[in-house]
PDB file of C-alpha atoms in Angstrom:
ATOM      1  CA  MET I   1      46.428  57.337  86.197  1.00 46.00           C
ATOM      2  CA  SER I   2      46.386  60.960  87.303  1.00 49.00           C
ATOM      3  CA  GLU I   3      50.179  61.139  86.684  1.00 66.00           C
ATOM      4  CA  VAL I   4      49.883  60.120  83.014  1.00 78.00           C
ATOM      5  CA  THR I   5      50.856  62.964  80.711  1.00 92.00           C
ATOM      6  CA  TRP I   6      49.328  63.533  77.309  1.00 95.00           C
ATOM      7  CA  SER I   7      51.319  65.290  74.595  1.00 96.00           C
ATOM      8  CA  GLN I   8      49.598  67.870  72.407  1.00 96.00           C
ATOM      9  CA  ALA I   9      49.712  65.337  69.491  1.00 97.00           C
ATOM     10  CA  GLU I  10      48.113  62.643  71.623  1.00 97.00           C
ATOM     11  CA  ASP I  11      45.535  65.071  72.865  1.00 97.00           C
ATOM     12  CA  GLU I  12      44.479  65.847  69.263  1.00 97.00           C
ATOM     13  CA  VAL I  13      44.151  62.172  68.426  1.00 98.00           C
ATOM     14  CA  ALA I  14      42.220  61.530  71.642  1.00 98.00           C
ATOM     15  CA  LYS I  15      39.902  64.475  71.251  1.00 98.00           C
ATOM     16  CA  ALA I  16      39.144  63.732  67.530  1.00 98.00           C
ATOM     17  CA  ALA I  17      38.346  60.098  68.451  1.00 98.00           C
ATOM     18  CA  PHE I  18      36.269  61.219  71.474  1.00 98.00           C
ATOM     19  CA  MET I  19      34.312  63.602  69.291  1.00 98.00           C
ATOM     20  CA  ARG I  20      33.726  61.053  66.615  1.00 98.00           C
ATOM     21  CA  ALA I  21      32.445  58.529  69.120  1.00 98.00           C
ATOM     22  CA  TYR I  22      30.104  61.181  70.485  1.00 98.00           C
ATOM     23  CA  GLU I  23      28.819  61.990  67.122  1.00 97.00           C
ATOM     24  CA  ARG I  24      28.187  58.383  66.260  1.00 98.00           C
ATOM     25  CA  GLU I  25      26.504  57.504  69.569  1.00 98.00           C
ATOM     26  CA  THR I  26      24.222  60.590  69.578  1.00 97.00           C
ATOM     27  CA  ASN I  27      23.370  60.114  65.887  1.00 97.00           C
ATOM     28  CA  ALA I  28      22.415  56.519  66.710  1.00 97.00           C
ATOM     29  CA  LEU I  29      20.251  57.810  69.563  1.00 97.00           C
ATOM     30  CA  ILE I  30      18.567  60.412  67.295  1.00 96.00           C
ATOM     31  CA  GLN I  31      17.731  57.650  64.795  1.00 94.00           C
ATOM     32  CA  GLU I  32      16.420  55.285  67.497  1.00 94.00           C
ATOM     33  CA  VAL I  33      14.240  58.028  68.917  1.00 95.00           C
ATOM     34  CA  ASN I  34      12.852  58.770  65.504  1.00 91.00           C
ATOM     35  CA  GLU I  35      11.988  55.075  65.007  1.00 89.00           C
ATOM     36  CA  GLN I  36      10.390  54.731  68.403  1.00 89.00           C
ATOM     37  CA  THR I  37       8.236  57.772  68.228  1.00 88.00           C
ATOM     38  CA  GLY I  38       6.503  56.396  65.204  1.00 85.00           C
ATOM     39  CA  MET I  39       5.610  53.121  66.834  1.00 87.00           C
ATOM     40  CA  ILE I  40       3.710  54.560  69.776  1.00 93.00           C
ATOM     41  CA  THR I  41       0.139  53.567  70.073  1.00 92.00           C
ATOM     42  CA  GLU I  42      -0.312  53.170  73.867  1.00 95.00           C
ATOM     43  CA  LEU I  43       0.505  55.251  76.880  1.00 96.00           C
ATOM     44  CA  ASN I  44       2.793  52.705  78.411  1.00 96.00           C
ATOM     45  CA  GLN I  45       4.989  53.003  75.318  1.00 95.00           C
ATOM     46  CA  VAL I  46       5.209  56.774  75.923  1.00 96.00           C
ATOM     47  CA  TRP I  47       6.474  56.098  79.475  1.00 97.00           C
ATOM     48  CA  ARG I  48       8.857  53.418  78.210  1.00 96.00           C
ATOM     49  CA  LEU I  49      10.248  55.971  75.776  1.00 96.00           C
ATOM     50  CA  HIS I  50      10.629  58.406  78.663  1.00 97.00           C
ATOM     51  CA  ASP I  51      12.407  55.796  80.789  1.00 98.00           C
ATOM     52  CA  PHE I  52      14.655  55.009  77.834  1.00 97.00           C
ATOM     53  CA  LEU I  53      15.598  58.716  77.366  1.00 97.00           C
ATOM     54  CA  SER I  54      16.225  59.157  80.998  1.00 98.00           C
ATOM     55  CA  ALA I  55      18.656  56.268  81.078  1.00 98.00           C
ATOM     56  CA  ARG I  56      20.433  57.294  77.780  1.00 97.00           C
ATOM     57  CA  ARG I  57      20.761  60.880  78.900  1.00 97.00           C
ATOM     58  CA  HIS I  58      22.203  59.846  82.283  1.00 97.00           C
ATOM     59  CA  GLU I  59      24.575  57.443  80.601  1.00 97.00           C
ATOM     60  CA  ILE I  60      25.761  59.841  77.882  1.00 97.00           C
ATOM     61  CA  ASP I  61      26.232  62.701  80.297  1.00 95.00           C
ATOM     62  CA  GLY I  62      28.443  60.542  82.567  1.00 96.00           C
ATOM     63  CA  LYS I  63      30.345  58.700  79.928  1.00 96.00           C
ATOM     64  CA  TYR I  64      31.728  61.596  77.786  1.00 97.00           C
ATOM     65  CA  ASP I  65      34.147  62.930  80.415  1.00 96.00           C
ATOM     66  CA  TYR I  66      37.233  64.357  78.684  1.00 96.00           C
ATOM     67  CA  ARG I  67      39.675  64.545  81.621  1.00 95.00           C
ATOM     68  CA  TYR I  68      43.193  63.115  81.387  1.00 94.00           C
ATOM     69  CA  PRO I  69      43.050  61.019  84.612  1.00 93.00           C
ATOM     70  CA  VAL I  70      40.030  59.026  83.287  1.00 95.00           C
ATOM     71  CA  LEU I  71      40.635  59.352  79.545  1.00 96.00           C
ATOM     72  CA  VAL I  72      42.138  55.923  78.959  1.00 97.00           C
ATOM     73  CA  PHE I  73      39.101  54.303  80.671  1.00 97.00           C
ATOM     74  CA  VAL I  74      36.699  56.469  78.696  1.00 97.00           C
ATOM     75  CA  LEU I  75      38.309  55.626  75.358  1.00 98.00           C
ATOM     76  CA  ALA I  76      38.444  51.917  76.236  1.00 98.00           C
ATOM     77  CA  ARG I  77      34.739  51.938  77.052  1.00 97.00           C
ATOM     78  CA  LEU I  78      34.012  53.693  73.716  1.00 98.00           C
ATOM     79  CA  VAL I  79      35.991  50.973  71.876  1.00 97.00           C
ATOM     80  CA  LYS I  80      34.302  48.214  73.841  1.00 97.00           C
ATOM     81  CA  GLU I  81      30.821  49.576  73.059  1.00 97.00           C
ATOM     82  CA  GLY I  82      31.654  49.863  69.407  1.00 97.00           C
ATOM     83  CA  TRP I  83      31.652  53.644  69.071  1.00 98.00           C
ATOM     84  CA  LEU I  84      35.372  53.762  68.350  1.00 97.00           C
ATOM     85  CA  ASP I  85      37.676  51.405  66.504  1.00 97.00           C
ATOM     86  CA  LEU I  86      41.015  50.825  68.217  1.00 96.00           C
ATOM     87  CA  HIS I  87      42.845  51.976  65.130  1.00 97.00           C
ATOM     88  CA  GLU I  88      41.340  55.440  65.466  1.00 97.00           C
ATOM     89  CA  LEU I  89      43.549  55.845  68.482  1.00 98.00           C
ATOM     90  CA  ASP I  90      46.749  55.371  66.478  1.00 97.00           C
ATOM     91  CA  GLY I  91      49.037  58.112  67.481  1.00 96.00           C
ATOM     92  CA  LEU I  92      48.744  57.633  71.262  1.00 97.00           C
ATOM     93  CA  GLU I  93      51.806  56.405  73.076  1.00 96.00           C
ATOM     94  CA  PRO I  94      52.232  52.554  73.019  1.00 96.00           C
ATOM     95  CA  ASP I  95      51.679  52.308  76.755  1.00 95.00           C
ATOM     96  CA  LYS I  96      48.322  53.986  76.493  1.00 96.00           C
ATOM     97  CA  LEU I  97      47.280  51.932  73.524  1.00 96.00           C
ATOM     98  CA  THR I  98      48.195  48.737  75.372  1.00 96.00           C
ATOM     99  CA  LYS I  99      46.213  49.924  78.383  1.00 96.00           C
ATOM    100  CA  VAL I 100      43.178  50.798  76.278  1.00 96.00           C
ATOM    101  CA  ALA I 101      43.335  47.393  74.485  1.00 96.00           C
ATOM    102  CA  ALA I 102      43.671  45.555  77.710  1.00 96.00           C
ATOM    103  CA  LEU I 103      40.747  47.352  79.214  1.00 96.00           C
ATOM    104  CA  THR I 104      38.494  46.581  76.243  1.00 95.00           C
ATOM    105  CA  ARG I 105      39.120  42.890  76.850  1.00 92.00           C
ATOM    106  CA  MET I 106      37.903  43.104  80.484  1.00 85.00           C
TER     107      MET I 106
ATOM    108  CA  MET N   1     -14.309  69.374 101.293  1.00 46.00           C
ATOM    109  CA  SER N   2     -13.448  66.171 103.111  1.00 50.00           C
ATOM    110  CA  GLU N   3     -16.992  66.136 104.504  1.00 66.00           C
ATOM    111  CA  VAL N   4     -18.717  66.093 101.165  1.00 78.00           C
ATOM    112  CA  THR N   5     -20.417  62.800 100.333  1.00 92.00           C
ATOM    113  CA  TRP N   6     -20.809  61.290  96.889  1.00 95.00           C
ATOM    114  CA  SER N   7     -23.757  59.085  96.137  1.00 96.00           C
ATOM    115  CA  GLN N   8     -23.246  55.920  94.014  1.00 96.00           C
ATOM    116  CA  ALA N   9     -24.913  57.641  91.064  1.00 97.00           C
ATOM    117  CA  GLU N  10     -22.685  60.590  91.378  1.00 97.00           C
ATOM    118  CA  ASP N  11     -19.695  58.444  91.701  1.00 97.00           C
ATOM    119  CA  GLU N  12     -20.581  56.755  88.452  1.00 97.00           C
ATOM    120  CA  VAL N  13     -20.941  60.103  86.685  1.00 98.00           C
ATOM    121  CA  ALA N  14     -17.662  61.410  88.094  1.00 98.00           C
ATOM    122  CA  LYS N  15     -15.720  58.257  87.385  1.00 98.00           C
ATOM    123  CA  ALA N  16     -16.935  58.087  83.818  1.00 98.00           C
ATOM    124  CA  ALA N  17     -16.072  61.676  83.186  1.00 98.00           C
ATOM    125  CA  PHE N  18     -12.728  61.285  84.881  1.00 98.00           C
ATOM    126  CA  MET N  19     -11.878  58.241  82.762  1.00 98.00           C
ATOM    127  CA  ARG N  20     -13.014  59.999  79.610  1.00 98.00           C
ATOM    128  CA  ALA N  21     -10.785  62.969  80.335  1.00 98.00           C
ATOM    129  CA  TYR N  22      -7.824  60.656  80.978  1.00 98.00           C
ATOM    130  CA  GLU N  23      -8.393  58.948  77.741  1.00 97.00           C
ATOM    131  CA  ARG N  24      -8.527  62.169  75.825  1.00 98.00           C
ATOM    132  CA  GLU N  25      -5.496  63.753  77.445  1.00 98.00           C
ATOM    133  CA  THR N  26      -3.305  60.573  77.145  1.00 97.00           C
ATOM    134  CA  ASN N  27      -4.424  60.091  73.520  1.00 97.00           C
ATOM    135  CA  ALA N  28      -3.518  63.618  72.783  1.00 97.00           C
ATOM    136  CA  LEU N  29      -0.103  62.967  74.284  1.00 97.00           C
ATOM    137  CA  ILE N  30       0.428  59.793  72.247  1.00 96.00           C
ATOM    138  CA  GLN N  31      -0.466  61.780  69.112  1.00 94.00           C
ATOM    139  CA  GLU N  32       1.832  64.512  70.047  1.00 93.00           C
ATOM    140  CA  VAL N  33       4.717  62.170  70.553  1.00 94.00           C
ATOM    141  CA  ASN N  34       3.932  60.414  67.280  1.00 91.00           C
ATOM    142  CA  GLU N  35       3.937  63.714  65.464  1.00 89.00           C
ATOM    143  CA  GLN N  36       7.596  64.132  66.442  1.00 83.00           C
ATOM    144  CA  THR N  37       8.504  61.132  64.413  1.00 79.00           C
ATOM    145  CA  GLY N  38      11.114  62.022  61.862  1.00 81.00           C
ATOM    146  CA  MET N  39      11.386  65.552  63.107  1.00 88.00           C
ATOM    147  CA  ILE N  40      14.211  64.955  65.473  1.00 92.00           C
ATOM    148  CA  THR N  41      17.514  65.758  63.746  1.00 93.00           C
ATOM    149  CA  GLU N  42      19.604  67.075  66.580  1.00 95.00           C
ATOM    150  CA  LEU N  43      20.517  65.959  69.996  1.00 96.00           C
ATOM    151  CA  ASN N  44      19.028  68.929  71.791  1.00 95.00           C
ATOM    152  CA  GLN N  45      15.671  67.979  70.302  1.00 95.00           C
ATOM    153  CA  VAL N  46      16.046  64.587  71.933  1.00 96.00           C
ATOM    154  CA  TRP N  47      16.696  66.221  75.313  1.00 96.00           C
ATOM    155  CA  ARG N  48      13.762  68.529  74.735  1.00 96.00           C
ATOM    156  CA  LEU N  49      11.513  65.563  74.081  1.00 95.00           C
ATOM    157  CA  HIS N  50      12.839  64.046  77.318  1.00 97.00           C
ATOM    158  CA  ASP N  51      12.136  67.164  79.247  1.00 97.00           C
ATOM    159  CA  PHE N  52       8.634  67.353  77.749  1.00 96.00           C
ATOM    160  CA  LEU N  53       7.885  63.787  78.659  1.00 97.00           C
ATOM    161  CA  SER N  54       9.208  64.284  82.204  1.00 98.00           C
ATOM    162  CA  ALA N  55       6.903  67.298  82.672  1.00 97.00           C
ATOM    163  CA  ARG N  56       3.833  65.587  81.202  1.00 97.00           C
ATOM    164  CA  ARG N  57       4.347  62.381  83.160  1.00 97.00           C
ATOM    165  CA  HIS N  58       4.730  64.271  86.397  1.00 97.00           C
ATOM    166  CA  GLU N  59       1.678  66.450  85.575  1.00 97.00           C
ATOM    167  CA  ILE N  60      -0.549  63.499  84.558  1.00 97.00           C
ATOM    168  CA  ASP N  61       0.515  61.352  87.481  1.00 95.00           C
ATOM    169  CA  GLY N  62      -0.391  64.124  89.848  1.00 96.00           C
ATOM    170  CA  LYS N  63      -3.494  65.350  88.259  1.00 96.00           C
ATOM    171  CA  TYR N  64      -5.581  62.170  87.910  1.00 97.00           C
ATOM    172  CA  ASP N  65      -6.282  61.769  91.622  1.00 96.00           C
ATOM    173  CA  TYR N  66      -9.683  60.144  92.178  1.00 96.00           C
ATOM    174  CA  ARG N  67     -10.276  60.779  95.837  1.00 95.00           C
ATOM    175  CA  TYR N  68     -13.466  62.346  97.111  1.00 94.00           C
ATOM    176  CA  PRO N  69     -11.888  65.141  99.190  1.00 93.00           C
ATOM    177  CA  VAL N  70     -10.201  66.496  96.075  1.00 95.00           C
ATOM    178  CA  LEU N  71     -12.492  65.355  93.299  1.00 96.00           C
ATOM    179  CA  VAL N  72     -14.326  68.591  92.704  1.00 97.00           C
ATOM    180  CA  PHE N  73     -11.000  70.420  92.243  1.00 97.00           C
ATOM    181  CA  VAL N  74      -9.762  67.647  89.934  1.00 97.00           C
ATOM    182  CA  LEU N  75     -12.920  67.809  87.759  1.00 98.00           C
ATOM    183  CA  ALA N  76     -12.807  71.562  87.680  1.00 97.00           C
ATOM    184  CA  ARG N  77      -9.242  71.477  86.430  1.00 97.00           C
ATOM    185  CA  LEU N  78     -10.084  68.979  83.741  1.00 98.00           C
ATOM    186  CA  VAL N  79     -12.955  71.170  82.589  1.00 97.00           C
ATOM    187  CA  LYS N  80     -10.804  74.274  82.696  1.00 97.00           C
ATOM    188  CA  GLU N  81      -8.090  72.487  80.622  1.00 97.00           C
ATOM    189  CA  GLY N  82     -10.595  71.369  78.078  1.00 97.00           C
ATOM    190  CA  TRP N  83     -10.367  67.640  78.711  1.00 98.00           C
ATOM    191  CA  LEU N  84     -13.983  67.660  79.980  1.00 97.00           C
ATOM    192  CA  ASP N  85     -17.102  69.543  79.136  1.00 97.00           C
ATOM    193  CA  LEU N  86     -19.150  70.785  82.077  1.00 96.00           C
ATOM    194  CA  HIS N  87     -22.132  68.980  80.734  1.00 97.00           C
ATOM    195  CA  GLU N  88     -20.472  65.636  81.125  1.00 97.00           C
ATOM    196  CA  LEU N  89     -20.883  66.131  84.813  1.00 97.00           C
ATOM    197  CA  ASP N  90     -24.637  66.353  84.645  1.00 97.00           C
ATOM    198  CA  GLY N  91     -25.931  64.026  87.370  1.00 96.00           C
ATOM    199  CA  LEU N  92     -23.839  65.532  90.143  1.00 97.00           C
ATOM    200  CA  GLU N  93     -25.666  67.300  92.915  1.00 96.00           C
ATOM    201  CA  PRO N  94     -26.231  71.054  92.096  1.00 96.00           C
ATOM    202  CA  ASP N  95     -23.875  72.255  94.914  1.00 95.00           C
ATOM    203  CA  LYS N  96     -21.015  70.259  93.397  1.00 96.00           C
ATOM    204  CA  LEU N  97     -21.845  71.439  89.909  1.00 96.00           C
ATOM    205  CA  THR N  98     -21.919  75.056  91.108  1.00 96.00           C
ATOM    206  CA  LYS N  99     -18.545  74.600  92.836  1.00 96.00           C
ATOM    207  CA  VAL N 100     -16.965  73.007  89.757  1.00 96.00           C
ATOM    208  CA  ALA N 101     -18.335  75.797  87.595  1.00 96.00           C
ATOM    209  CA  ALA N 102     -17.043  78.467  89.946  1.00 96.00           C
ATOM    210  CA  LEU N 103     -13.606  76.837  90.092  1.00 96.00           C
ATOM    211  CA  THR N 104     -13.288  76.804  86.364  1.00 95.00           C
ATOM    212  CA  ARG N 105     -13.710  80.489  86.273  1.00 92.00           C
ATOM    213  CA  MET N 106     -10.856  81.126  88.687  1.00 85.00           C
TER     214      MET N 106
END
């Protein structure tokens, strides 16, 4: 994958989609945290919230990696997880779209 | 300190005070987390909450150490931090009370 080139137009499509997915996922997290904090009545729920945040932070930090050699995999994962619609990647070269679509079915 | 002995009566006083401080501190934490409900509007606030919980968890896990060799220090710290009143340790031997009181002034 490290040999794959991205045109400027493709880069713009990918970056916009990437940022949109990030916005959606982090907004969903903000909402979830707001909901969870109001439900806490016991200490073990505090620690469960802490565990949840540790896991989400680690996951989000690792996932949003905008580097060309991994970008098709990253975009496919975002589609698979529902943060992106495949159509939001319209404008990428057909071979990349095919690859993303194939990866989302794995 | 490892040579200091604790009578059963002293142990009961110390344990009750220790548990009371733990209840107070963890209830305050629960309340503090609950107060954040609805206040989180940005991702960096989520990560700040995570950092806060990491620090509090580490601190609470380390602090509530009910072992005789360190108990006078633990109780003094709880008094100093306001989770215990010195009078709640009435029933301990005078030398221990003196030591706790001295430590809280350090």
